[in-house]
mmCIF file of C-alpha atoms in Angstrom:
data_model
loop_
_atom_site.group_PDB
_atom_site.id
_atom_site.type_symbol
_atom_site.label_atom_id
_atom_site.label_comp_id
_atom_site.label_asym_id
_atom_site.label_seq_id
_atom_site.Cartn_x
_atom_site.Cartn_y
_atom_site.Cartn_z
ATOM 1 C CA UNK A 1 127.734 141.432 72.666
ATOM 2 C CA UNK A 2 124.147 140.186 72.715
ATOM 3 C CA UNK A 3 121.221 140.084 70.384
ATOM 4 C CA UNK A 4 117.596 140.511 71.119
ATOM 5 C CA UNK A 5 116.825 137.352 69.189
ATOM 6 C CA UNK A 6 118.838 135.119 71.575
ATOM 7 C CA UNK A 7 116.645 132.776 73.584
ATOM 8 C CA UNK A 8 116.511 133.404 77.233
ATOM 9 C CA UNK A 9 118.729 131.071 79.288
ATOM 10 C CA UNK A 10 117.306 129.420 82.361
ATOM 11 C CA UNK A 11 118.221 131.005 85.577
ATOM 12 C CA UNK A 12 119.662 127.760 86.960
ATOM 13 C CA UNK A 13 121.332 124.909 84.989
ATOM 14 C CA UNK A 14 119.619 121.503 84.689
ATOM 15 C CA UNK A 15 121.036 119.081 87.258
ATOM 16 C CA UNK A 16 118.862 116.007 86.661
ATOM 17 C CA UNK A 17 115.679 114.638 88.101
ATOM 18 C CA UNK A 18 116.132 114.676 91.855
ATOM 19 C CA UNK A 19 112.846 112.843 92.434
ATOM 20 C CA UNK A 20 114.045 109.575 90.905
ATOM 21 C CA UNK A 21 110.883 109.243 88.841
ATOM 22 C CA UNK A 22 112.918 108.673 85.697
ATOM 23 C CA UNK A 23 113.931 105.260 87.018
ATOM 24 C CA UNK A 24 110.305 104.178 87.002
ATOM 25 C CA UNK A 25 110.424 103.902 83.185
ATOM 26 C CA UNK A 26 111.468 100.218 83.203
ATOM 27 C CA UNK A 27 108.420 99.424 85.342
ATOM 28 C CA UNK A 28 106.183 100.948 82.724
ATOM 29 C CA UNK A 29 107.720 98.769 80.028
ATOM 30 C CA UNK A 30 107.725 95.549 82.053
ATOM 31 C CA UNK A 31 104.184 96.175 83.352
ATOM 32 C CA UNK A 32 102.866 97.024 79.900
ATOM 33 C CA UNK A 33 100.423 94.427 78.550
ATOM 34 C CA UNK A 34 102.183 94.610 75.143
ATOM 35 C CA UNK A 35 105.496 93.314 76.549
ATOM 36 C CA UNK A 36 105.955 89.629 75.490
ATOM 37 C CA UNK A 37 109.544 88.947 76.639
ATOM 38 C CA UNK A 38 111.034 88.290 80.084
ATOM 39 C CA UNK A 39 114.701 87.979 80.918
ATOM 40 C CA UNK A 40 116.698 86.117 83.543
ATOM 41 C CA UNK A 41 120.353 87.049 83.722
ATOM 42 C CA UNK A 42 122.332 84.190 85.244
ATOM 43 C CA UNK A 43 125.531 84.423 87.217
ATOM 44 C CA UNK A 44 127.006 81.806 84.878
ATOM 45 C CA UNK A 45 127.120 84.396 82.080
ATOM 46 C CA UNK A 46 123.936 83.651 80.129
ATOM 47 C CA UNK A 47 120.778 85.604 79.440
ATOM 48 C CA UNK A 48 117.640 83.463 79.418
ATOM 49 C CA UNK A 49 114.865 85.016 77.332
ATOM 50 C CA UNK A 50 111.268 83.817 77.635
ATOM 51 C CA UNK A 51 109.025 85.088 74.843
ATOM 52 C CA UNK A 52 105.261 84.734 74.863
ATOM 53 C CA UNK A 53 103.858 83.612 71.507
ATOM 54 C CA UNK A 54 100.060 83.533 71.758
ATOM 55 C CA UNK A 55 99.389 80.504 73.969
ATOM 56 C CA UNK A 56 102.972 79.200 73.809
ATOM 57 C CA UNK A 57 106.274 80.262 75.292
ATOM 58 C CA UNK A 58 109.638 80.279 73.497
ATOM 59 C CA UNK A 59 112.814 79.876 75.561
ATOM 60 C CA UNK A 60 116.084 81.277 74.193
ATOM 61 C CA UNK A 61 119.550 81.421 75.730
ATOM 62 C CA UNK A 62 122.182 84.037 74.879
ATOM 63 C CA UNK A 63 125.800 83.688 75.927
ATOM 64 C CA UNK A 64 127.102 87.059 77.045
ATOM 65 C CA UNK A 65 130.432 88.449 75.907
ATOM 66 C CA UNK A 66 133.344 87.059 77.858
ATOM 67 C CA UNK A 67 131.489 83.891 78.874
ATOM 68 C CA UNK A 68 133.570 80.820 77.971
ATOM 69 C CA UNK A 69 131.819 78.123 75.896
ATOM 70 C CA UNK A 70 130.203 75.483 78.083
ATOM 71 C CA UNK A 71 127.696 72.695 77.703
ATOM 72 C CA UNK A 72 125.392 73.737 80.525
ATOM 73 C CA UNK A 73 123.629 76.794 81.914
ATOM 74 C CA UNK A 74 123.932 76.969 85.700
ATOM 75 C CA UNK A 75 121.069 78.585 87.625
ATOM 76 C CA UNK A 76 121.209 79.708 91.228
ATOM 77 C CA UNK A 77 118.202 78.947 93.458
ATOM 78 C CA UNK A 78 116.948 82.534 93.055
ATOM 79 C CA UNK A 79 117.365 82.365 89.299
ATOM 80 C CA UNK A 80 115.547 79.030 89.167
ATOM 81 C CA UNK A 81 112.603 80.453 91.117
ATOM 82 C CA UNK A 82 112.579 83.544 88.938
ATOM 83 C CA UNK A 83 112.548 81.498 85.733
ATOM 84 C CA UNK A 84 109.856 79.150 87.022
ATOM 85 C CA UNK A 85 107.621 82.081 87.903
ATOM 86 C CA UNK A 86 108.093 83.572 84.455
ATOM 87 C CA UNK A 87 107.224 80.275 82.804
ATOM 88 C CA UNK A 88 104.153 79.894 85.006
ATOM 89 C CA UNK A 89 103.004 83.412 84.082
ATOM 90 C CA UNK A 90 103.039 84.731 87.663
ATOM 91 C CA UNK A 91 103.509 88.491 87.999
ATOM 92 C CA UNK A 92 105.824 87.797 90.935
ATOM 93 C CA UNK A 93 108.378 86.617 88.418
ATOM 94 C CA UNK A 94 109.223 90.209 87.551
ATOM 95 C CA UNK A 95 112.286 91.511 89.385
ATOM 96 C CA UNK A 96 111.509 94.024 92.122
ATOM 97 C CA UNK A 97 114.831 95.765 92.498
ATOM 98 C CA UNK A 98 114.966 99.024 90.489
ATOM 99 C CA UNK A 99 118.518 98.327 89.318
ATOM 100 C CA UNK A 100 117.627 94.851 88.039
ATOM 101 C CA UNK A 101 114.506 96.185 86.309
ATOM 102 C CA UNK A 102 116.588 98.882 84.669
ATOM 103 C CA UNK A 103 119.139 96.318 83.385
ATOM 104 C CA UNK A 104 116.387 94.155 81.913
ATOM 105 C CA UNK A 105 114.689 97.160 80.398
ATOM 106 C CA UNK A 106 117.934 98.342 78.779
ATOM 107 C CA UNK A 107 118.540 94.824 77.451
ATOM 108 C CA UNK A 108 115.052 94.721 75.976
ATOM 109 C CA UNK A 109 115.533 98.139 74.412
ATOM 110 C CA UNK A 110 118.875 97.084 72.935
ATOM 111 C CA UNK A 111 117.370 93.965 71.374
ATOM 112 C CA UNK A 112 114.273 95.840 70.187
ATOM 113 C CA UNK A 113 116.437 98.485 68.487
ATOM 114 C CA UNK A 114 118.223 95.938 66.291
ATOM 115 C CA UNK A 115 116.835 94.684 62.968
ATOM 116 C CA UNK A 116 114.638 91.647 63.276
ATOM 117 C CA UNK A 117 116.961 89.527 61.110
ATOM 118 C CA UNK A 118 119.993 90.422 63.196
ATOM 119 C CA UNK A 119 118.219 89.620 66.464
ATOM 120 C CA UNK A 120 116.956 86.345 65.068
ATOM 121 C CA UNK A 121 120.459 85.533 63.844
ATOM 122 C CA UNK A 122 121.878 86.174 67.303
ATOM 123 C CA UNK A 123 119.242 83.953 68.872
ATOM 124 C CA UNK A 124 120.007 81.197 66.390
ATOM 125 C CA UNK A 125 123.740 81.584 66.991
ATOM 126 C CA UNK A 126 123.207 81.496 70.754
ATOM 127 C CA UNK A 127 120.961 78.471 70.427
ATOM 128 C CA UNK A 128 123.561 76.636 68.351
ATOM 129 C CA UNK A 129 126.249 77.511 70.873
ATOM 130 C CA UNK A 130 124.184 76.012 73.696
ATOM 131 C CA UNK A 131 122.034 73.266 72.170
ATOM 132 C CA UNK A 132 124.866 71.468 70.347
ATOM 133 C CA UNK A 133 127.141 71.176 73.403
ATOM 134 C CA UNK A 134 124.147 70.074 75.491
ATOM 135 C CA UNK A 135 123.277 67.344 72.983
ATOM 136 C CA UNK A 136 126.901 66.193 72.877
ATOM 137 C CA UNK A 137 126.974 66.154 76.659
ATOM 138 C CA UNK A 138 123.795 64.032 76.747
ATOM 139 C CA UNK A 139 125.190 61.576 74.195
ATOM 140 C CA UNK A 140 128.441 61.363 76.140
ATOM 141 C CA UNK A 141 126.516 60.667 79.320
ATOM 142 C CA UNK A 142 124.504 57.926 77.634
ATOM 143 C CA UNK A 143 127.693 56.342 76.293
ATOM 144 C CA UNK A 144 129.367 56.424 79.701
ATOM 145 C CA UNK A 145 126.286 54.907 81.325
ATOM 146 C CA UNK A 146 126.158 52.165 78.686
ATOM 147 C CA UNK A 147 129.833 51.338 79.167
ATOM 148 C CA UNK A 148 129.428 51.296 82.929
ATOM 149 C CA UNK A 149 126.412 49.004 82.643
ATOM 150 C CA UNK A 150 128.278 46.733 80.240
ATOM 151 C CA UNK A 151 131.189 46.527 82.651
ATOM 152 C CA UNK A 152 128.841 45.261 85.371
ATOM 153 C CA UNK A 153 127.259 42.616 83.135
ATOM 154 C CA UNK A 154 128.887 39.195 83.113
ATOM 155 C CA UNK A 155 131.134 38.851 80.098
ATOM 156 C CA UNK A 156 130.207 36.447 77.367
ATOM 157 C CA UNK A 157 132.347 33.382 77.157
ATOM 158 C CA UNK A 158 134.063 33.217 73.809
ATOM 159 C CA UNK A 159 134.955 29.701 72.820
ATOM 160 C CA UNK A 160 138.249 29.738 70.969
ATOM 161 C CA UNK A 161 138.803 26.480 69.198
ATOM 162 C CA UNK A 162 142.304 25.075 69.232
ATOM 163 C CA UNK A 163 144.085 25.067 65.872
ATOM 164 C CA UNK A 164 143.712 21.831 63.957
ATOM 165 C CA UNK A 165 146.550 19.354 64.409
ATOM 166 C CA UNK A 166 148.166 18.706 60.998
ATOM 167 C CA UNK A 167 149.223 15.284 62.274
ATOM 168 C CA UNK A 168 145.743 14.358 63.498
ATOM 169 C CA UNK A 169 145.034 10.684 62.673
ATOM 170 C CA UNK A 170 142.138 11.257 60.253
ATOM 171 C CA UNK A 171 143.939 13.926 58.220
ATOM 172 C CA UNK A 172 147.149 11.947 58.229
ATOM 173 C CA UNK A 173 145.342 8.809 57.004
ATOM 174 C CA UNK A 174 144.003 10.632 53.926
ATOM 175 C CA UNK A 175 147.430 12.159 53.250
ATOM 176 C CA UNK A 176 149.295 8.831 53.372
ATOM 177 C CA UNK A 177 146.721 6.909 51.309
ATOM 178 C CA UNK A 178 146.898 9.488 48.522
ATOM 179 C CA UNK A 179 150.699 9.520 48.681
ATOM 180 C CA UNK A 180 151.043 5.735 48.285
ATOM 181 C CA UNK A 181 148.452 5.566 45.472
ATOM 182 C CA UNK A 182 150.434 8.152 43.490
ATOM 183 C CA UNK A 183 153.773 6.566 44.345
ATOM 184 C CA UNK A 184 152.772 3.124 43.017
ATOM 185 C CA UNK A 185 150.988 4.351 39.861
ATOM 186 C CA UNK A 186 153.021 3.202 36.815
ATOM 187 C CA UNK A 187 150.295 3.365 34.185
ATOM 188 C CA UNK A 188 151.735 5.133 31.111
ATOM 189 C CA UNK A 189 148.850 7.619 30.880
ATOM 190 C CA UNK A 190 149.055 8.846 34.493
ATOM 191 C CA UNK A 191 152.581 7.923 35.589
ATOM 192 C CA UNK A 192 154.242 11.346 35.356
ATOM 193 C CA UNK A 193 151.381 13.257 36.981
ATOM 194 C CA UNK A 194 151.119 10.754 39.836
ATOM 195 C CA UNK A 195 154.884 10.812 40.485
ATOM 196 C CA UNK A 196 154.939 14.622 40.561
ATOM 197 C CA UNK A 197 152.072 14.631 43.063
ATOM 198 C CA UNK A 198 153.870 12.100 45.264
ATOM 199 C CA UNK A 199 157.134 14.073 45.191
ATOM 200 C CA UNK A 200 155.210 17.243 46.100
ATOM 201 C CA UNK A 201 154.447 15.581 49.465
ATOM 202 C CA UNK A 202 158.133 14.843 50.147
ATOM 203 C CA UNK A 203 160.686 16.958 51.915
ATOM 204 C CA UNK A 204 163.217 18.597 49.540
ATOM 205 C CA UNK A 205 165.941 16.195 50.630
ATOM 206 C CA UNK A 206 163.817 13.065 50.052
ATOM 207 C CA UNK A 207 162.551 14.389 46.711
ATOM 208 C CA UNK A 208 166.076 14.881 45.375
ATOM 209 C CA UNK A 209 167.089 11.393 46.525
ATOM 210 C CA UNK A 210 163.961 9.769 45.065
ATOM 211 C CA UNK A 211 164.409 11.570 41.736
ATOM 212 C CA UNK A 212 167.933 10.247 41.384
ATOM 213 C CA UNK A 213 167.190 6.704 42.607
ATOM 214 C CA UNK A 214 164.218 6.184 40.258
ATOM 215 C CA UNK A 215 165.828 8.029 37.309
ATOM 216 C CA UNK A 216 162.611 10.004 36.901
ATOM 217 C CA UNK A 217 161.039 9.996 34.465
ATOM 218 C CA UNK A 218 161.051 6.405 33.233
ATOM 219 C CA UNK A 219 161.053 5.844 29.497
ATOM 220 C CA UNK A 220 158.125 4.271 27.658
ATOM 221 C CA UNK A 221 160.115 1.042 27.247
ATOM 222 C CA UNK A 222 160.799 0.886 30.990
ATOM 223 C CA UNK A 223 157.118 1.434 31.775
ATOM 224 C CA UNK A 224 156.063 -1.369 29.379
ATOM 225 C CA UNK A 225 158.379 -3.743 31.234
ATOM 226 C CA UNK A 226 156.362 -3.178 34.369
ATOM 227 C CA UNK A 227 153.071 -4.930 34.927
ATOM 228 C CA UNK A 228 150.333 -2.863 33.310
ATOM 229 C CA UNK A 229 146.725 -2.512 34.403
ATOM 230 C CA UNK A 230 147.672 -2.945 38.052
ATOM 231 C CA UNK A 231 145.320 -1.627 40.705
ATOM 232 C CA UNK A 232 146.585 -0.431 44.106
ATOM 233 C CA UNK A 233 144.396 -0.988 47.168
ATOM 234 C CA UNK A 234 145.304 0.413 50.574
ATOM 235 C CA UNK A 235 144.454 -2.091 53.313
ATOM 236 C CA UNK A 236 145.588 -0.352 56.486
ATOM 237 C CA UNK A 237 147.440 2.721 57.816
ATOM 238 C CA UNK A 238 148.858 2.549 61.367
ATOM 239 C CA UNK A 239 150.403 5.833 62.553
ATOM 240 C CA UNK A 240 152.543 6.175 65.667
ATOM 241 C CA UNK A 241 153.479 9.560 67.098
ATOM 242 C CA UNK A 242 157.156 9.871 67.927
ATOM 243 C CA UNK A 243 157.000 13.437 69.210
ATOM 244 C CA UNK A 244 154.926 16.616 68.786
ATOM 245 C CA UNK A 245 156.169 17.121 65.212
ATOM 246 C CA UNK A 246 156.917 13.619 63.998
ATOM 247 C CA UNK A 247 154.776 10.614 63.017
ATOM 248 C CA UNK A 248 155.881 7.168 61.860
ATOM 249 C CA UNK A 249 153.283 5.231 59.873
ATOM 250 C CA UNK A 250 153.114 1.724 58.391
ATOM 251 C CA UNK A 251 151.060 1.520 55.204
ATOM 252 C CA UNK A 252 149.843 -1.890 54.027
ATOM 253 C CA UNK A 253 148.730 -2.156 50.395
ATOM 254 C CA UNK A 254 148.103 -4.729 47.656
ATOM 255 C CA UNK A 255 148.968 -4.638 43.974
ATOM 256 C CA UNK A 256 146.148 -6.414 42.154
ATOM 257 C CA UNK A 257 147.011 -7.491 38.606
ATOM 258 C CA UNK A 258 144.318 -7.121 35.996
ATOM 259 C CA UNK A 259 142.850 -10.343 34.662
ATOM 260 C CA UNK A 260 144.552 -12.776 37.066
ATOM 261 C CA UNK A 261 143.455 -11.079 40.271
ATOM 262 C CA UNK A 262 146.784 -11.982 41.880
ATOM 263 C CA UNK A 263 147.707 -9.860 44.877
ATOM 264 C CA UNK A 264 151.184 -8.725 45.735
ATOM 265 C CA UNK A 265 151.322 -7.290 49.296
ATOM 266 C CA UNK A 266 153.426 -4.202 49.925
ATOM 267 C CA UNK A 267 154.490 -2.788 53.282
ATOM 268 C CA UNK A 268 155.886 0.753 53.337
ATOM 269 C CA UNK A 269 157.172 2.533 56.405
ATOM 270 C CA UNK A 270 156.906 6.305 56.183
ATOM 271 C CA UNK A 271 158.013 9.106 58.474
ATOM 272 C CA UNK A 272 156.091 12.372 58.475
ATOM 273 C CA UNK A 273 157.416 15.605 59.981
ATOM 274 C CA UNK A 274 156.146 19.189 60.110
ATOM 275 C CA UNK A 275 158.201 21.671 58.098
ATOM 276 C CA UNK A 276 158.953 25.269 59.092
ATOM 277 C CA UNK A 277 155.489 26.383 57.890
ATOM 278 C CA UNK A 278 153.749 23.635 59.865
ATOM 279 C CA UNK A 279 152.908 21.491 56.824
ATOM 280 C CA UNK A 280 153.360 17.702 56.994
ATOM 281 C CA UNK A 281 156.075 16.334 54.707
ATOM 282 C CA UNK A 282 157.259 12.777 53.992
ATOM 283 C CA UNK A 283 160.884 12.762 55.171
ATOM 284 C CA UNK A 284 161.624 9.016 54.976
ATOM 285 C CA UNK A 285 160.190 6.057 53.081
ATOM 286 C CA UNK A 286 161.262 2.429 53.285
ATOM 287 C CA UNK A 287 160.008 -0.716 51.626
ATOM 288 C CA UNK A 288 159.886 -3.269 54.444
ATOM 289 C CA UNK A 289 157.728 -5.779 52.574
ATOM 290 C CA UNK A 290 160.355 -8.530 52.958
ATOM 291 C CA UNK A 291 160.634 -7.980 56.713
ATOM 292 C CA UNK A 292 158.514 -9.531 59.478
ATOM 293 C CA UNK A 293 154.818 -8.533 59.676
ATOM 294 C CA UNK A 294 154.277 -5.264 61.520
ATOM 295 C CA UNK A 295 150.519 -5.562 62.057
#
């Protein structure tokens, strides 16, 4: 059944443009003076877009789908020449092959058909995906170069001072003088404090023995029986090292009585050893005043 209103059908079906003129459309777009973007598709999976903005050029890089993240865009020699020609504004920078022109034209049409905000967002996303890895790569390269340069420079000599010797003569002299001054202080006002300070310099064994032998603390009556107002003067300290951890020292002192000025010489022989923490302790003390002179 047919109607008179039906449009007439062509005698032969449409089979396409056999002249190939349809493929000249990309040339018209690329050759148009209003076109401000050029594209270089790299074999490394990136699309380099050069956009003309008045008298300046903007370079953008888009990572194509399926391209793994990387910190560099690799250009072949042909791609480098092509990009350099585009940047220099030479017409020879435009691809000559019809297929390549068609791909670039389709890419331009696809980008042009998207909203401006979406395209700009893609450019920003692509820029972040490329610029940040490139910056990190540059910083890494600078760090490696600095470390390599530092490795070639002669190292600074660091002077490490040896730990102080607790039994060094000057330190030991001050220790023994203070010990004897406290040990021989029997003034009622300072007696207890001085004795406690002296016992603090003793080893635990010597302190227990000294405490028992002197019946510390002495009573007020016992202290009054001793000569009061006596001054102790240290005349000489002569240390002798027995081994790496032991010192034997002879301390020569005088007890000067107030008023009369009489001097009573005292000669003490002390032995100093380092404890487990490396602190010097008085381990032995002997009164050898009655013995022969040891000067």
